Coordinates of N, CA, C and O in Angstrom, one line a residue:
V1083 N 4.6 -9.2 -9.8 CA 3.2 -9.6 -9.7 C 2.7 -9.8 -11.2 O 2.9 -9.0 -12.1
Q1084 N 2.0 -10.9 -11.3 CA 1.4 -11.2 -12.6 C -0.1 -11.3 -12.5 O -0.6 -11.8 -11.5
L1085 N -0.8 -10.7 -13.4 CA -2.2 -10.6 -13.4 C -2.8 -11.3 -14.7 O -2.3 -11.0 -15.8
Q1086 N -3.8 -12.2 -14.5 CA -4.4 -12.9 -15.6 C -5.9 -12.7 -15.6 O -6.6 -13.2 -14.7
A1087 N -6.4 -12.0 -16.5 CA -7.8 -11.7 -16.6 C -8.5 -12.7 -17.5 O -7.9 -13.3 -18.4
S1088 N -9.7 -13.0 -17.2 CA -10.5 -14.0 -18.0 C -12.0 -13.7 -17.8 O -12.4 -12.9 -16.9
G1089 N -12.8 -14.4 -18.6 CA -14.2 -14.3 -18.4 C -14.9 -13.4 -19.4 O -16.2 -13.3 -19.4
G1090 N -14.2 -12.8 -20.3 CA -14.8 -12.0 -21.3 C -15.6 -12.8 -22.3 O -15.5 -14.0 -22.3
G1091 N -16.4 -12.1 -23.1 CA -17.2 -12.9 -24.1 C -18.2 -12.0 -24.8 O -18.2 -10.8 -24.7
L1092 N -19.1 -12.6 -25.5 CA -20.2 -11.9 -26.2 C -21.5 -12.0 -25.4 O -21.9 -13.1 -25.0
V1093 N -22.1 -10.8 -25.2 CA -23.3 -10.8 -24.4 C -24.3 -9.8 -25.0 O -23.9 -8.8 -25.7
Q1094 N -25.6 -10.0 -24.9 CA -26.6 -9.1 -25.5 C -26.8 -7.9 -24.6 O -26.5 -7.9 -23.4
V1095 N -27.3 -6.9 -25.2 CA -27.6 -5.7 -24.5 C -28.6 -6.0 -23.3 O -29.5 -6.8 -23.5
G1096 N -28.3 -5.4 -22.1 CA -29.1 -5.7 -21.0 C -28.6 -7.0 -20.2 O -29.2 -7.2 -19.1
G1097 N -27.7 -7.7 -20.7 CA -27.3 -8.9 -20.1 C -26.2 -8.7 -19.0 O -25.9 -7.5 -18.7
S1098 N -25.7 -9.8 -18.5 CA -24.7 -9.7 -17.4 C -23.5 -10.5 -17.8 O -23.6 -11.5 -18.5
L1099 N -22.4 -10.2 -17.2 CA -21.1 -10.9 -17.4 C -20.2 -10.6 -16.2 O -20.2 -9.5 -15.6
R1100 N -19.5 -11.6 -15.8 CA -18.5 -11.4 -14.7 C -17.1 -11.7 -15.2 O -16.9 -12.8 -15.7
V1101 N -16.2 -10.8 -15.1 CA -14.8 -11.0 -15.5 C -14.0 -11.2 -14.2 O -14.3 -10.6 -13.1
S1102 N -12.9 -12.0 -14.3 CA -12.1 -12.3 -13.1 C -10.6 -12.0 -13.4 O -10.2 -11.9 -14.6
C1103 N -9.9 -11.8 -12.4 CA -8.4 -11.6 -12.6 C -7.7 -12.2 -11.4 O -7.9 -11.9 -10.2
V1104 N -6.8 -13.2 -11.8 CA -6.1 -13.9 -10.8 C -4.7 -13.3 -10.7 O -4.0 -13.1 -11.7
A1105 N -4.3 -13.0 -9.5 CA -2.9 -12.4 -9.2 C -2.0 -13.5 -8.7 O -2.4 -14.4 -7.9
S1106 N -0.7 -13.5 -9.2 CA 0.3 -14.4 -8.7 C 1.6 -13.7 -8.5 O 1.8 -12.5 -8.9
G1107 N 2.5 -14.4 -7.9 CA 3.8 -13.7 -7.7 C 3.8 -13.0 -6.4 O 3.2 -13.5 -5.4
R1108 N 4.6 -12.0 -6.3 CA 4.7 -11.2 -5.0 C 3.5 -10.3 -4.8 O 3.6 -9.1 -4.8
T1109 N 2.3 -10.9 -4.6 CA 1.1 -10.2 -4.4 C 1.0 -9.8 -2.9 O 1.6 -10.3 -2.0
S1110 N 0.1 -8.8 -2.7 CA -0.2 -8.4 -1.4 C -1.7 -8.1 -1.3 O -2.2 -7.4 -2.2
S1111 N -2.3 -8.5 -0.2 CA -3.7 -8.2 0.0 C -3.9 -6.7 0.3 O -5.0 -6.2 0.3
N1112 N -2.8 -5.9 0.5 CA -2.9 -4.5 0.8 C -3.0 -3.7 -0.5 O -3.4 -2.5 -0.5
Y1113 N -2.7 -4.3 -1.7 CA -2.6 -3.6 -2.9 C -4.0 -3.2 -3.3 O -5.0 -4.0 -3.2
V1114 N -4.2 -1.9 -3.8 CA -5.4 -1.5 -4.4 C -5.4 -2.2 -5.8 O -4.4 -2.2 -6.5
M1115 N -6.6 -2.7 -6.2 CA -6.7 -3.3 -7.5 C -7.8 -2.6 -8.2 O -8.8 -2.1 -7.6
G1116 N -7.7 -2.6 -9.6 CA -8.7 -1.9 -10.4 C -8.9 -2.6 -11.7 O -8.2 -3.5 -12.1
W1117 N -10.0 -2.1 -12.3 CA -10.3 -2.5 -13.7 C -10.3 -1.2 -14.6 O -10.8 -0.2 -14.2
F1118 N -9.7 -1.4 -15.8 CA -9.7 -0.4 -16.8 C -10.3 -1.0 -18.1 O -10.3 -2.2 -18.2
R1119 N -10.6 -0.2 -19.0 CA -11.1 -0.7 -20.3 C -10.6 0.2 -21.4 O -10.4 1.4 -21.3
Q1120 N -10.5 -0.4 -22.6 CA -10.1 0.3 -23.8 C -11.0 -0.2 -24.9 O -10.9 -1.3 -25.4
A1121 N -11.8 0.7 -25.4 CA -12.7 0.5 -26.6 C -11.9 0.7 -27.9 O -10.9 1.5 -27.9
P1122 N -12.3 0.1 -29.0 CA -11.6 0.3 -30.2 C -11.6 1.8 -30.6 O -12.6 2.5 -30.6
G1123 N -10.4 2.3 -30.9 CA -10.2 3.6 -31.3 C -10.2 4.7 -30.2 O -10.2 5.9 -30.4
K1124 N -10.3 4.2 -28.9 CA -10.3 5.1 -27.8 C -9.2 4.9 -26.8 O -8.6 3.8 -26.9
E1125 N -9.0 5.8 -26.0 CA -8.0 5.7 -24.9 C -8.5 4.8 -23.8 O -9.7 4.7 -23.6
R1126 N -7.5 4.2 -23.1 CA -7.9 3.4 -22.0 C -8.5 4.3 -20.9 O -8.0 5.4 -20.6
E1127 N -9.5 3.8 -20.2 CA -10.2 4.6 -19.2 C -10.4 3.7 -17.9 O -10.5 2.5 -18.0
F1128 N -10.5 4.4 -16.8 CA -10.7 3.8 -15.5 C -12.2 3.3 -15.5 O -13.1 4.0 -15.9
V1129 N -12.4 2.2 -14.8 CA -13.7 1.6 -14.6 C -14.0 1.5 -13.1 O -15.0 2.1 -12.7
S1130 N -13.2 0.9 -12.3 CA -13.5 0.7 -10.9 C -12.2 0.3 -10.2 O -11.2 -0.2 -10.8
A1131 N -12.2 0.5 -8.9 CA -11.1 0.1 -8.0 C -11.6 -0.3 -6.7 O -12.7 0.1 -6.2
I1132 N -10.8 -1.1 -5.9 CA -11.2 -1.6 -4.6 C -10.0 -1.6 -3.7 O -8.8 -1.9 -4.2
S1133 N -10.2 -1.3 -2.5 CA -9.1 -1.3 -1.5 C -8.7 -2.7 -1.2 O -9.4 -3.7 -1.5
G1134 N -7.6 -2.9 -0.5 CA -7.0 -4.2 -0.1 C -8.0 -5.0 0.7 O -8.2 -6.2 0.4
G1135 N -8.7 -4.4 1.6 CA -9.6 -5.1 2.4 C -11.0 -5.2 1.8 O -11.9 -5.9 2.4
G1136 N -11.2 -4.6 0.7 CA -12.5 -4.6 0.0 C -13.6 -3.7 0.5 O -14.7 -3.7 0.1
L1137 N -13.2 -2.8 1.5 CA -14.2 -2.0 2.1 C -14.5 -0.7 1.4 O -15.5 -0.1 1.5
R1138 N -13.5 -0.3 0.6 CA -13.6 1.0 -0.1 C -13.6 0.7 -1.6 O -12.7 -0.1 -2.1
T1139 N -14.5 1.3 -2.4 CA -14.6 1.1 -3.8 C -14.7 2.5 -4.5 O -15.1 3.5 -3.9
D1140 N -14.4 2.5 -5.8 CA -14.6 3.7 -6.6 C -15.0 3.2 -8.0 O -14.6 2.2 -8.5
Y1141 N -16.0 4.0 -8.6 CA -16.5 3.6 -9.9 C -16.5 4.9 -10.8 O -16.8 6.0 -10.3
A1142 N -16.3 4.6 -12.0 CA -16.5 5.6 -13.0 C -18.0 5.9 -13.1 O -18.8 5.0 -12.9
D1143 N -18.4 7.2 -13.4 CA -19.8 7.5 -13.5 C -20.5 6.7 -14.5 O -21.7 6.4 -14.3
S1144 N -19.9 6.3 -15.6 CA -20.5 5.6 -16.6 C -21.0 4.2 -16.2 O -21.8 3.6 -16.9
V1145 N -20.4 3.6 -15.2 CA -20.7 2.2 -14.8 C -21.4 2.2 -13.4 O -21.8 1.1 -13.0
K1146 N -21.4 3.3 -12.7 CA -21.9 3.3 -11.3 C -23.4 2.8 -11.3 O -24.2 3.2 -12.1
G1147 N -23.7 1.9 -10.4 CA -25.0 1.3 -10.3 C -25.2 0.1 -11.2 O -26.3 -0.6 -11.0
R1148 N -24.3 -0.1 -12.1 CA -24.4 -1.3 -13.0 C -23.3 -2.3 -12.8 O -23.6 -3.5 -12.9
F1149 N -22.2 -1.9 -12.4 CA -21.0 -2.7 -12.2 C -20.7 -2.8 -10.7 O -20.9 -1.9 -10.0
T1150 N -20.2 -4.0 -10.3 CA -19.8 -4.2 -8.9 C -18.4 -4.9 -8.9 O -18.2 -5.9 -9.5
I1151 N -17.5 -4.2 -8.2 CA -16.2 -4.8 -8.0 C -16.1 -5.5 -6.7 O -16.7 -5.1 -5.7
S1152 N -15.3 -6.6 -6.7 CA -15.1 -7.3 -5.4 C -13.8 -8.1 -5.5 O -13.2 -8.2 -6.6
R1153 N -13.3 -8.6 -4.4 CA -12.1 -9.4 -4.4 C -12.2 -10.4 -3.4 O -12.8 -10.3 -2.3
D1154 N -11.5 -11.5 -3.6 CA -11.3 -12.6 -2.7 C -9.8 -12.8 -2.4 O -9.1 -13.4 -3.3
N1155 N -9.3 -12.2 -1.4 CA -7.9 -12.3 -1.1 C -7.4 -13.7 -0.9 O -6.2 -14.0 -1.2
A1156 N -8.2 -14.6 -0.3 CA -7.8 -15.9 -0.1 C -7.5 -16.6 -1.4 O -6.7 -17.6 -1.5
K1157 N -8.2 -16.2 -2.5 CA -8.0 -16.8 -3.8 C -7.1 -15.9 -4.7 O -7.0 -16.2 -5.9
S1158 N -6.7 -14.7 -4.2 CA -5.9 -13.8 -5.0 C -6.7 -13.4 -6.2 O -6.1 -13.3 -7.3
T1159 N -8.0 -13.2 -6.1 CA -8.8 -13.0 -7.3 C -9.6 -11.7 -7.2 O -10.2 -11.5 -6.1
L1160 N -9.6 -11.0 -8.3 CA -10.4 -9.8 -8.4 C -11.6 -10.0 -9.4 O -11.4 -10.8 -10.3
Y1161 N -12.7 -9.5 -9.1 CA -13.9 -9.7 -9.9 C -14.5 -8.4 -10.3 O -14.4 -7.4 -9.7
L1162 N -15.2 -8.4 -11.5 CA -16.0 -7.3 -11.9 C -17.3 -7.9 -12.4 O -17.4 -8.5 -13.5
Q1163 N -18.4 -7.7 -11.7 CA -19.7 -8.1 -12.1 C -20.4 -7.0 -12.9 O -20.5 -5.9 -12.4
M1164 N -20.7 -7.3 -14.1 CA -21.3 -6.2 -15.0 C -22.7 -6.6 -15.3 O -23.0 -7.7 -15.9
D1165 N -23.6 -5.7 -15.0 CA -25.0 -5.9 -15.2 C -25.6 -4.8 -16.1 O -24.9 -3.8 -16.3
S1166 N -26.7 -5.1 -16.7 CA -27.4 -4.0 -17.6 C -26.4 -3.5 -18.6 O -26.2 -2.3 -18.8
L1167 N -25.7 -4.4 -19.3 CA -24.6 -4.0 -20.2 C -25.2 -3.3 -21.4 O -26.3 -3.6 -21.9
K1168 N -24.4 -2.3 -21.9 CA -24.8 -1.5 -23.0 C -23.7 -1.7 -24.1 O -22.6 -2.1 -23.8
P1169 N -24.1 -1.3 -25.3 CA -23.1 -1.5 -26.4 C -21.8 -0.7 -26.1 O -20.7 -1.1 -26.5
E1170 N -21.9 0.4 -25.5 CA -20.7 1.3 -25.2 C -19.8 0.7 -24.1 O -18.8 1.2 -23.9
D1171 N -20.3 -0.4 -23.5 CA -19.4 -1.2 -22.6 C -18.4 -2.1 -23.3 O -17.5 -2.7 -22.7
T1172 N -18.6 -2.2 -24.7 CA -17.7 -3.1 -25.4 C -16.3 -2.6 -25.4 O -16.0 -1.4 -25.7
A1173 N -15.4 -3.4 -25.0 CA -14.0 -3.0 -24.8 C -13.2 -4.2 -24.3 O -13.7 -5.3 -24.0
V1174 N -11.8 -4.0 -24.4 CA -10.9 -4.9 -23.7 C -10.8 -4.5 -22.3 O -10.5 -3.3 -22.0
Y1175 N -11.1 -5.4 -21.3 CA -11.0 -5.0 -19.9 C -9.7 -5.5 -19.3 O -9.3 -6.7 -19.5
Y1176 N -9.0 -4.6 -18.6 CA -7.7 -4.9 -18.0 C -7.8 -4.8 -16.5 O -8.4 -3.9 -16.0
C1177 N -7.2 -5.8 -15.8 CA -7.1 -5.6 -14.4 C -5.7 -5.0 -14.1 O -4.7 -5.2 -14.9
A1178 N -5.6 -4.3 -13.0 CA -4.3 -3.7 -12.6 C -4.2 -3.6 -11.1 O -5.2 -3.7 -10.4
A1179 N -3.0 -3.4 -10.7 CA -2.8 -3.3 -9.2 C -1.7 -2.2 -8.9 O -0.9 -1.9 -9.8
K1180 N -1.8 -1.6 -7.8 CA -0.8 -0.6 -7.4 C -0.5 -0.8 -5.9 O -1.3 -1.4 -5.1
T1181 N 0.7 -0.3 -5.5 CA 1.1 -0.6 -4.1 C 0.7 0.5 -3.1 O 0.8 0.3 -1.9
D1182 N 0.2 1.6 -3.6 CA -0.3 2.6 -2.6 C -1.8 2.2 -2.3 O -2.4 1.4 -2.9
T1183 N -2.3 2.9 -1.2 CA -3.6 2.4 -0.7 C -4.7 3.4 -1.0 O -5.8 3.4 -0.4
V1184 N -4.5 4.4 -1.9 CA -5.5 5.4 -2.1 C -6.4 4.9 -3.3 O -6.0 5.0 -4.4
V1185 N -7.6 4.5 -2.9 CA -8.5 4.0 -3.9 C -9.0 5.0 -4.9 O -9.1 4.8 -6.1
S1186 N -9.2 6.3 -4.4 CA -9.7 7.3 -5.3 C -8.7 7.9 -6.2 O -9.1 8.6 -7.2
D1187 N -7.4 7.6 -6.0 CA -6.4 8.0 -7.0 C -6.4 7.0 -8.1 O -6.0 5.9 -8.0
R1188 N -6.8 7.4 -9.3 CA -7.0 6.5 -10.4 C -5.7 6.4 -11.3 O -5.7 5.9 -12.4
E1189 N -4.6 6.9 -10.7 CA -3.3 6.8 -11.4 C -2.4 5.8 -10.6 O -2.8 5.2 -9.6
R1190 N -1.2 5.7 -11.1 CA -0.1 5.0 -10.5 C -0.3 3.5 -10.4 O 0.3 2.9 -9.5
Y1191 N -1.0 2.9 -11.3 CA -1.1 1.5 -11.3 C 0.2 1.0 -12.1 O 0.6 1.5 -13.1
I1192 N 0.8 0.0 -11.5 CA 2.1 -0.4 -12.0 C 2.1 -1.9 -12.5 O 3.0 -2.3 -13.3
Y1193 N 1.1 -2.6 -12.1 CA 1.0 -4.0 -12.6 C -0.3 -4.1 -13.4 O -1.3 -3.7 -13.0
W1194 N -0.1 -4.8 -14.6 CA -1.2 -4.9 -15.6 C -1.4 -6.3 -16.1 O -0.4 -7.0 -16.3
G1195 N -2.6 -6.7 -16.3 CA -2.9 -8.0 -16.9 C -3.0 -7.8 -18.4 O -2.9 -6.7 -18.9
Q1196 N -3.3 -8.9 -19.1 CA -3.3 -8.9 -20.6 C -4.6 -8.5 -21.2 O -4.6 -8.2 -22.4
G1197 N -5.7 -8.4 -20.4 CA -6.9 -8.0 -21.0 C -7.8 -9.1 -21.4 O -7.4 -10.2 -21.8
T1198 N -9.1 -8.9 -21.3 CA -10.1 -9.8 -21.8 C -11.2 -9.0 -22.5 O -11.7 -8.0 -22.0
L1199 N -11.6 -9.5 -23.7 CA -12.5 -8.8 -24.5 C -14.0 -9.0 -24.1 O -14.4 -10.2 -24.0
V1200 N -14.7 -7.9 -23.9 CA -16.2 -8.0 -23.7 C -16.8 -7.3 -24.9 O -16.6 -6.1 -25.2
T1201 N -17.8 -8.0 -25.5 CA -18.5 -7.5 -26.6 C -20.0 -7.5 -26.3 O -20.5 -8.6 -26.0
V1202 N -20.6 -6.4 -26.4 CA -22.1 -6.2 -26.1 C -22.8 -6.0 -27.4 O -22.5 -5.0 -28.0
S1203 N -23.6 -6.9 -27.8 CA -24.3 -6.8 -29.1 C -25.7 -6.3 -28.9 O -26.4 -6.6 -27.9
S1204 N -26.2 -5.5 -29.8 CA -27.5 -4.9 -29.8 C -28.5 -5.7 -30.7 O -28.1 -6.6 -31.4

C-alpha cells in the first residue's frame, strides 16, 4: 500500500485547510486510516482516525470540534478538514493505514505516507 498526502500550505490563524491522502496498491476499504502530525522538535502524535466504512471516528482532544476526518473509498482518498487553525497546529501531517479494524487503538499503523507541511501563521 502506498499513501500520498497533499494539500498542505500556509494559512492564517483561524483559517481552514483540507489535506488529502490517496491510497494505491493493495488497498482495502476495510482498513482503518488515520492522520498523525509531527511539529518541529516534537514527537509524532495522533490526530484522527476513521473506520473503513466511515461510520466510526476518533479525534485527539486538541483537535476535537475543529477537525473533521472523512474518506471516499471509491476514490481511495482520505481527507482531513481543518478549521479554526491555531499556530500549534503547525506540523507535517502524515496519513497512515492499518489492517485491523479498531479505530480507538491509536497504534499498529503499518503503512505511512510521506507527509505534507501545514504552517499556521499568526
